[in-house]
Short mmCIF file of C-alpha atoms in Angstrom, two decimals:
data_model
loop_
_atom_site.label_atom_id
_atom_site.label_comp_id
_atom_site.label_asym_id
_atom_site.label_seq_id
_atom_site.Cartn_x
_atom_site.Cartn_y
_atom_site.Cartn_z
CA UNK A 1 20.31 7.40 8.81
CA UNK A 2 21.61 3.84 9.01
CA UNK A 3 20.47 0.41 10.11
CA UNK A 4 21.58 1.08 13.68
CA UNK A 5 18.71 3.54 13.97
CA UNK A 6 16.18 0.89 12.91
CA UNK A 7 14.64 -1.08 15.79
CA UNK A 8 12.97 -4.37 14.84
CA UNK A 9 10.16 -6.10 16.70
CA UNK A 10 7.15 -8.11 15.57
CA UNK A 11 3.40 -8.35 16.16
CA UNK A 12 3.02 -12.08 15.72
CA UNK A 13 4.46 -15.13 13.95
CA UNK A 14 3.44 -18.69 13.13
CA UNK A 15 2.41 -20.53 9.98
CA UNK A 16 0.15 -23.56 9.56
CA UNK A 17 1.00 -24.24 5.92
CA UNK A 18 -2.50 -23.32 4.76
CA UNK A 19 -2.99 -19.59 5.19
CA UNK A 20 -0.90 -16.59 6.11
CA UNK A 21 -1.40 -12.95 6.99
CA UNK A 22 -0.57 -10.48 4.21
CA UNK A 23 -0.97 -6.75 3.50
CA UNK A 24 0.17 -5.69 6.97
CA UNK A 25 -0.09 -1.91 7.41
CA UNK A 26 -0.61 0.56 10.23
CA UNK A 27 -1.76 4.01 11.29
CA UNK A 28 -0.49 5.95 14.29
CA UNK A 29 -1.65 8.75 16.57
CA UNK A 30 0.82 9.18 19.42
CA UNK A 31 0.90 5.93 21.38
CA UNK A 32 -2.32 4.72 19.72
CA UNK A 33 -1.59 2.38 16.80
CA UNK A 34 -3.95 0.45 14.53
CA UNK A 35 -2.62 -2.42 12.41
CA UNK A 36 -4.53 -4.25 9.69
CA UNK A 37 -3.80 -7.48 7.80
CA UNK A 38 -5.85 -10.23 6.18
CA UNK A 39 -5.52 -13.94 5.65
CA UNK A 40 -4.50 -15.40 2.30
CA UNK A 41 -5.15 -19.00 1.24
CA UNK A 42 -1.73 -20.14 0.01
CA UNK A 43 -3.29 -22.76 -2.29
CA UNK A 44 -4.51 -20.08 -4.69
CA UNK A 45 -3.69 -16.70 -6.17
CA UNK A 46 -4.81 -13.64 -4.20
CA UNK A 47 -7.49 -15.59 -2.30
CA UNK A 48 -8.16 -13.09 0.49
CA UNK A 49 -10.42 -13.28 3.52
CA UNK A 50 -11.83 -10.79 6.04
CA UNK A 51 -9.63 -7.90 7.17
CA UNK A 52 -8.18 -8.37 10.68
CA UNK A 53 -7.33 -5.59 13.11
CA UNK A 54 -4.92 -5.26 16.06
CA UNK A 55 -4.25 -2.40 18.48
CA UNK A 56 -1.37 -1.05 20.52
CA UNK A 57 -1.90 1.58 23.20
CA UNK A 58 1.76 1.99 24.18
CA UNK A 59 3.53 2.91 20.98
CA UNK A 60 3.94 -0.61 19.65
CA UNK A 61 5.49 -2.33 22.65
CA UNK A 62 2.45 -4.56 23.21
CA UNK A 63 -0.26 -5.56 20.75
CA UNK A 64 -3.65 -7.20 20.90
CA UNK A 65 -4.16 -10.26 18.71
CA UNK A 66 -5.23 -9.71 15.14
CA UNK A 67 -8.99 -10.27 15.07
CA UNK A 68 -11.42 -10.32 12.13
CA UNK A 69 -13.65 -7.27 11.89
CA UNK A 70 -17.17 -8.09 10.70
CA UNK A 71 -17.40 -4.78 8.85
CA UNK A 72 -15.17 -6.39 6.21
CA UNK A 73 -16.86 -9.79 6.00
CA UNK A 74 -17.25 -10.91 2.35
CA UNK A 75 -20.58 -10.05 0.74
CA UNK A 76 -22.40 -11.47 -2.28
CA UNK A 77 -22.91 -8.77 -4.90
CA UNK A 78 -25.74 -8.39 -7.41
CA UNK A 79 -23.95 -10.68 -9.86
CA UNK A 80 -23.71 -13.50 -7.34
CA UNK A 81 -19.99 -12.93 -6.85
CA UNK A 82 -18.24 -12.90 -3.49
CA UNK A 83 -16.87 -9.42 -2.95
CA UNK A 84 -13.95 -8.84 -0.56
CA UNK A 85 -12.30 -5.61 0.56
CA UNK A 86 -8.55 -6.01 0.18
CA UNK A 87 -5.25 -4.15 -0.22
CA UNK A 88 -6.47 -1.85 2.57
CA UNK A 89 -4.33 0.88 4.12
CA UNK A 90 -5.24 2.58 7.42
CA UNK A 91 -4.56 6.24 8.16
CA UNK A 92 -5.17 8.69 11.00
CA UNK A 93 -7.14 11.79 10.02
CA UNK A 94 -5.98 14.67 12.20
CA UNK A 95 -8.79 17.10 11.35
CA UNK A 96 -11.52 14.78 12.65
CA UNK A 97 -9.44 12.64 15.03
CA UNK A 98 -10.58 9.47 13.27
CA UNK A 99 -8.81 6.33 12.12
CA UNK A 100 -10.03 5.10 8.76
CA UNK A 101 -8.98 2.51 6.20
CA UNK A 102 -9.12 2.77 2.40
CA UNK A 103 -8.54 0.15 -0.30
CA UNK A 104 -10.27 -1.60 -3.18
CA UNK A 105 -12.44 -4.63 -3.89
CA UNK A 106 -11.93 -7.99 -5.53
CA UNK A 107 -14.56 -10.51 -6.65
CA UNK A 108 -14.52 -14.31 -6.62
CA UNK A 109 -16.64 -16.87 -8.42
CA UNK A 110 -16.46 -19.96 -6.27
CA UNK A 111 -12.89 -20.16 -5.06
CA UNK A 112 -11.32 -18.36 -8.01
CA UNK A 113 -10.78 -14.75 -8.96
CA UNK A 114 -13.53 -13.82 -11.37
CA UNK A 115 -12.29 -12.56 -14.77
CA UNK A 116 -13.19 -9.07 -15.89
CA UNK A 117 -16.36 -9.03 -17.97
CA UNK A 118 -18.30 -6.04 -19.33
CA UNK A 119 -21.09 -4.99 -16.98
CA UNK A 120 -20.13 -7.55 -14.38
CA UNK A 121 -16.97 -7.13 -12.31
CA UNK A 122 -15.95 -3.60 -11.42
CA UNK A 123 -13.64 -2.43 -8.69
CA UNK A 124 -14.58 0.26 -6.23
CA UNK A 125 -12.83 2.20 -3.48
CA UNK A 126 -14.19 1.01 -0.11
CA UNK A 127 -13.46 2.76 3.16
CA UNK A 128 -14.46 2.46 6.78
CA UNK A 129 -14.11 4.55 9.94
CA UNK A 130 -13.00 3.09 13.27
CA UNK A 131 -15.45 3.41 16.16
CA UNK A 132 -13.07 3.99 19.05
CA UNK A 133 -15.75 3.23 21.62
CA UNK A 134 -16.34 -0.31 20.34
CA UNK A 135 -12.93 -1.02 18.83
CA UNK A 136 -14.59 -2.06 15.57
CA UNK A 137 -14.89 -0.47 12.17
CA UNK A 138 -18.21 0.88 10.97
CA UNK A 139 -20.05 -0.55 7.93
CA UNK A 140 -18.07 -0.18 4.73
CA UNK A 141 -18.90 2.66 2.36
CA UNK A 142 -17.62 3.19 -1.18
CA UNK A 143 -16.40 6.44 -2.67
CA UNK A 144 -19.12 7.79 -4.96
CA UNK A 145 -17.64 8.67 -8.36
CA UNK A 146 -20.90 10.32 -9.42
CA UNK A 147 -21.79 7.73 -12.03
CA UNK A 148 -18.65 8.25 -14.10
CA UNK A 149 -18.11 5.35 -16.51
CA UNK A 150 -14.42 6.23 -16.50
CA UNK A 151 -14.13 5.08 -12.89
CA UNK A 152 -16.31 1.96 -12.97
CA UNK A 153 -13.18 -0.17 -12.53
CA UNK A 154 -11.26 1.94 -10.05
CA UNK A 155 -9.72 1.47 -6.60
CA UNK A 156 -7.07 2.62 -4.18
CA UNK A 157 -5.37 -0.69 -3.43
CA UNK A 158 -2.09 -0.56 -1.46
CA UNK A 159 -1.84 3.24 -1.67
CA UNK A 160 -0.58 5.76 0.83
CA UNK A 161 -3.03 8.65 1.02
CA UNK A 162 -2.32 12.17 2.25
CA UNK A 163 -4.29 14.51 4.50
CA UNK A 164 -4.05 18.20 3.55
CA UNK A 165 -3.99 21.00 6.15
CA UNK A 166 -7.72 21.70 5.66
CA UNK A 167 -8.62 18.04 6.22
CA UNK A 168 -9.13 17.09 2.57
CA UNK A 169 -7.55 13.78 1.56
CA UNK A 170 -5.56 13.08 -1.59
CA UNK A 171 -6.31 9.48 -2.59
CA UNK A 172 -4.29 7.87 -5.41
CA UNK A 173 -6.33 5.41 -7.46
CA UNK A 174 -5.74 3.17 -10.43
CA UNK A 175 -8.45 2.65 -13.04
CA UNK A 176 -9.08 0.74 -16.25
CA UNK A 177 -11.33 2.28 -18.85
CA UNK A 178 -13.26 0.14 -21.30
CA UNK A 179 -13.41 0.48 -25.07
CA UNK A 180 -16.11 -1.65 -26.70
CA UNK A 181 -16.32 -3.58 -23.45
CA UNK A 182 -12.59 -4.39 -23.36
CA UNK A 183 -10.57 -3.28 -20.33
CA UNK A 184 -7.60 -1.08 -21.21
CA UNK A 185 -4.26 -0.85 -19.44
CA UNK A 186 -4.59 0.70 -16.01
CA UNK A 187 -3.78 4.35 -15.38
CA UNK A 188 -3.34 6.34 -12.20
CA UNK A 189 -4.92 9.55 -10.99
CA UNK A 190 -5.46 11.31 -7.67
CA UNK A 191 -8.85 12.03 -6.10
CA UNK A 192 -9.17 15.08 -3.87
CA UNK A 193 -11.86 14.31 -1.32
CA UNK A 194 -13.41 15.90 1.73
CA UNK A 195 -13.96 13.85 4.88
CA UNK A 196 -16.36 14.88 7.63
CA UNK A 197 -15.49 12.06 10.02
CA UNK A 198 -18.01 9.68 8.46
CA UNK A 199 -18.25 10.17 4.69
CA UNK A 200 -15.57 10.66 2.04
CA UNK A 201 -16.85 12.88 -0.77
CA UNK A 202 -15.09 13.19 -4.13
CA UNK A 203 -14.45 16.85 -4.97
CA UNK A 204 -11.92 16.87 -7.79
CA UNK A 205 -9.81 14.52 -9.90
CA UNK A 206 -6.29 14.99 -11.24
CA UNK A 207 -4.80 14.28 -14.64
CA UNK A 208 -4.51 10.79 -16.09
CA UNK A 209 -1.04 9.29 -15.56
CA UNK A 210 0.00 6.42 -17.80
CA UNK A 211 2.98 4.49 -19.13
CA UNK A 212 2.01 3.18 -22.55
CA UNK A 213 4.72 0.55 -22.87
CA UNK A 214 3.81 -1.22 -19.61
CA UNK A 215 1.94 -4.41 -20.56
CA UNK A 216 -0.80 -4.11 -17.91
CA UNK A 217 -0.39 -0.43 -17.16
CA UNK A 218 0.48 1.07 -13.78
CA UNK A 219 -1.07 1.15 -10.31
CA UNK A 220 -0.61 1.01 -6.53
CA UNK A 221 0.53 4.62 -6.36
CA UNK A 222 1.45 6.34 -3.10
CA UNK A 223 1.51 10.09 -2.49
CA UNK A 224 3.54 12.35 -0.21
CA UNK A 225 4.16 16.07 0.29
CA UNK A 226 7.66 17.38 0.97
CA UNK A 227 8.91 20.97 0.84
CA UNK A 228 5.66 22.16 -0.78
CA UNK A 229 5.86 19.63 -3.60
CA UNK A 230 3.92 16.42 -4.08
CA UNK A 231 5.34 13.12 -5.26
CA UNK A 232 3.90 9.84 -6.50
CA UNK A 233 5.73 6.52 -6.51
CA UNK A 234 4.01 4.03 -8.81
CA UNK A 235 4.15 0.31 -9.53
CA UNK A 236 4.74 -1.02 -13.03
CA UNK A 237 5.40 -4.59 -14.18
CA UNK A 238 8.79 -3.67 -15.63
CA UNK A 239 9.94 -0.75 -13.49
CA UNK A 240 9.00 1.48 -10.59
CA UNK A 241 8.08 5.06 -11.49
CA UNK A 242 8.06 8.51 -9.91
CA UNK A 243 6.48 11.83 -10.80
CA UNK A 244 5.89 15.20 -9.12
CA UNK A 245 3.28 17.93 -8.82
CA UNK A 246 2.86 21.47 -7.52
CA UNK A 247 -0.74 20.97 -6.39
CA UNK A 248 -1.09 17.25 -5.62
CA UNK A 249 -3.47 16.67 -8.54
CA UNK A 250 -1.68 17.46 -11.77
CA UNK A 251 1.49 15.43 -12.13
CA UNK A 252 4.38 15.30 -14.55
CA UNK A 253 5.00 12.34 -16.86
CA UNK A 254 6.27 9.41 -14.79
CA UNK A 255 9.98 8.60 -14.94
CA UNK A 256 11.65 5.29 -14.15
CA UNK A 257 13.26 5.29 -10.73
CA UNK A 258 17.03 5.81 -11.11
CA UNK A 259 19.94 5.89 -8.70
CA UNK A 260 21.75 9.20 -8.36
CA UNK A 261 24.60 7.74 -10.46
CA UNK A 262 22.25 7.33 -13.43
CA UNK A 263 21.61 3.58 -13.29
CA UNK A 264 18.07 2.22 -13.18
CA UNK A 265 16.94 0.98 -9.76
CA UNK A 266 16.16 -2.74 -10.31
CA UNK A 267 12.75 -2.66 -8.64
CA UNK A 268 9.80 -4.05 -10.57
CA UNK A 269 6.26 -5.42 -10.36
CA UNK A 270 5.63 -4.41 -6.78
CA UNK A 271 4.87 -1.38 -4.67
CA UNK A 272 7.04 1.18 -2.93
CA UNK A 273 6.10 3.70 -0.25
CA UNK A 274 7.26 7.02 1.14
CA UNK A 275 8.78 7.77 4.53
CA UNK A 276 9.45 11.21 6.03
CA UNK A 277 11.88 11.60 8.92
CA UNK A 278 14.06 14.39 10.35
CA UNK A 279 13.30 16.75 7.51
CA UNK A 280 14.24 14.24 4.80
CA UNK A 281 12.24 12.19 2.33
CA UNK A 282 12.92 8.47 1.91
CA UNK A 283 11.60 5.66 -0.26
CA UNK A 284 11.03 2.11 1.04
CA UNK A 285 11.13 -0.53 -1.71
CA UNK A 286 12.34 -3.94 -2.89
CA UNK A 287 14.84 -4.69 -5.66
CA UNK A 288 17.11 -7.25 -7.25
CA UNK A 289 20.21 -7.47 -5.09
CA UNK A 290 22.21 -10.43 -6.43
CA UNK A 291 21.55 -12.32 -3.20
CA UNK A 292 17.74 -12.64 -3.29
CA UNK A 293 16.97 -14.59 -6.46
CA UNK A 294 15.20 -17.21 -4.33
CA UNK A 295 12.57 -14.62 -3.28
CA UNK A 296 9.45 -14.19 -5.42
CA UNK A 297 10.00 -11.14 -7.67
CA UNK A 298 12.92 -10.16 -5.40
CA UNK A 299 10.38 -8.78 -2.90
CA UNK A 300 12.66 -9.00 0.12
CA UNK A 301 14.42 -7.55 1.95
CA UNK A 302 12.85 -4.12 2.31
CA UNK A 303 15.34 -1.39 1.51
CA UNK A 304 15.21 2.33 2.20
CA UNK A 305 17.22 5.29 1.05
CA UNK A 306 16.99 9.05 0.87
CA UNK A 307 15.36 10.68 -2.15
CA UNK A 308 17.08 13.44 -4.10
CA UNK A 309 13.94 15.49 -4.66
CA UNK A 310 15.61 17.92 -7.04
CA UNK A 311 16.47 15.18 -9.52
CA UNK A 312 13.87 12.56 -8.46
CA UNK A 313 16.54 9.92 -7.92
CA UNK A 314 17.54 7.63 -5.06
CA UNK A 315 20.81 8.10 -3.16
CA UNK A 316 22.57 4.80 -3.73
CA UNK A 317 25.27 5.13 -1.09
CA UNK A 318 22.76 5.84 1.69
CA UNK A 319 20.70 2.67 1.19
CA UNK A 320 20.14 0.27 4.09
CA UNK A 321 17.94 -2.74 4.92
CA UNK A 322 14.83 -1.92 6.95
CA UNK A 323 13.33 -5.43 7.22
CA UNK A 324 15.48 -8.55 6.67
CA UNK A 325 14.90 -11.30 4.14
CA UNK A 326 14.05 -14.84 5.32
CA UNK A 327 12.87 -16.35 2.03
CA UNK A 328 9.34 -14.92 2.01
CA UNK A 329 8.37 -11.83 0.07
CA UNK A 330 7.72 -8.60 1.95
CA UNK A 331 6.58 -6.42 -0.95
CA UNK A 332 3.03 -5.71 0.24
CA UNK A 333 3.81 -3.55 3.24
CA UNK A 334 2.94 -0.27 4.94
CA UNK A 335 4.82 2.86 6.00
CA UNK A 336 3.60 5.46 8.48
CA UNK A 337 5.35 8.75 9.32
CA UNK A 338 3.20 10.31 12.06
CA UNK A 339 5.68 13.10 12.84
CA UNK A 340 9.22 14.17 11.99
CA UNK A 341 10.80 12.23 14.87
CA UNK A 342 9.70 8.67 14.15
CA UNK A 343 8.50 6.46 11.32
CA UNK A 344 7.23 2.89 11.13
CA UNK A 345 7.31 0.10 8.57
CA UNK A 346 5.00 -2.91 8.95
CA UNK A 347 5.50 -5.97 6.74
CA UNK A 348 4.19 -9.53 6.76
CA UNK A 349 6.14 -12.51 5.44
CA UNK A 350 3.94 -13.69 2.54
CA UNK A 351 4.28 -17.49 2.52
CA UNK A 352 4.17 -18.08 -1.23
CA UNK A 353 5.46 -19.85 -3.15
CA UNK A 354 5.03 -22.86 -0.92
CA UNK A 355 8.40 -23.87 0.48
CA UNK A 356 9.79 -20.40 1.13
CA UNK A 357 9.78 -21.25 4.85
CA UNK A 358 12.93 -23.32 4.36
CA UNK A 359 14.86 -20.05 4.53
CA UNK A 360 13.49 -19.25 7.99
CA UNK A 361 10.27 -17.34 7.35
CA UNK A 362 7.16 -18.16 9.39
CA UNK A 363 4.66 -15.41 8.52
CA UNK A 364 6.19 -13.04 11.04
CA UNK A 365 4.71 -9.52 10.91
CA UNK A 366 7.70 -7.24 11.32
CA UNK A 367 7.54 -3.78 12.85
CA UNK A 368 10.50 -1.54 12.07
CA UNK A 369 10.68 1.63 14.18
CA UNK A 370 12.95 4.33 12.74
CA UNK A 371 14.10 7.37 14.66
#
């Protein structure tokens, strides 16, 4: 695998200096592709708007325009807060033949993110199923955690989920428990859920995964199966982490991502995602490179390399750039591996901090096709 086998195109570009598309991700079934992204107000921090959707019916050669889907319009919750579905990731569910999207929620008071308060702001895991006939998503539902106080502040933001052969879905989530009303550092677990084409039902939960010396905890985990083993890649403020499992629910203690020569991979405070192709497992990620100090948290370019699954390390000499750096961060992205012959990476140029466009970025949504 090398960069010559990576074909770059884009869905759209253009930036008005006020808002930009972020969280670009996609799901694929043959030539049918569904992409999602949502606008961000660049004058604030994580000020998201309604999820937008675009379609391709020819394997990504032509796309419809990104359009807002009313299923994800902000709603006012019982506390008077504006609730928005965000960090959504689409997937294609083979068992039912349905496209769906899964993420988490965020609340705003006025124009600002509302601080966590006991009994007031709690995250949930929203999802929605695409109605192929209308081209719109159905009303949003939320995964029922059966009244568990443990999962009152819990969501699956920016996570790759995994369909099992019987149609069950493994959904990584992060959650923050409360002690005397005070939110604790976030942990990660995996929900095993059934899906009947309309409703996701929680069946079983995995072990709690935590890194005690991470200031805010860990989150934004993504799951994959390879050679009858399951792997999680996890975001931490200081490092990226990896752990493994025999059953997809009960995972080992997380280890810091290392190169195969023993050095720590300098990736931090952002997500990474899995890619499967031609019988091999890859990781797509961002890192410090010595040439990208002008990029927020070194979140561009997007790199990829093969994973040594025996040692849970990354093969340093096989690394290549999947999506180029043009000043804007690319760290909130999506990866889709619909079969063993092709994989896709979708990433939007996130136009913060203001001024990053001087390096050439213009909110382009890149599509990398790997074969």
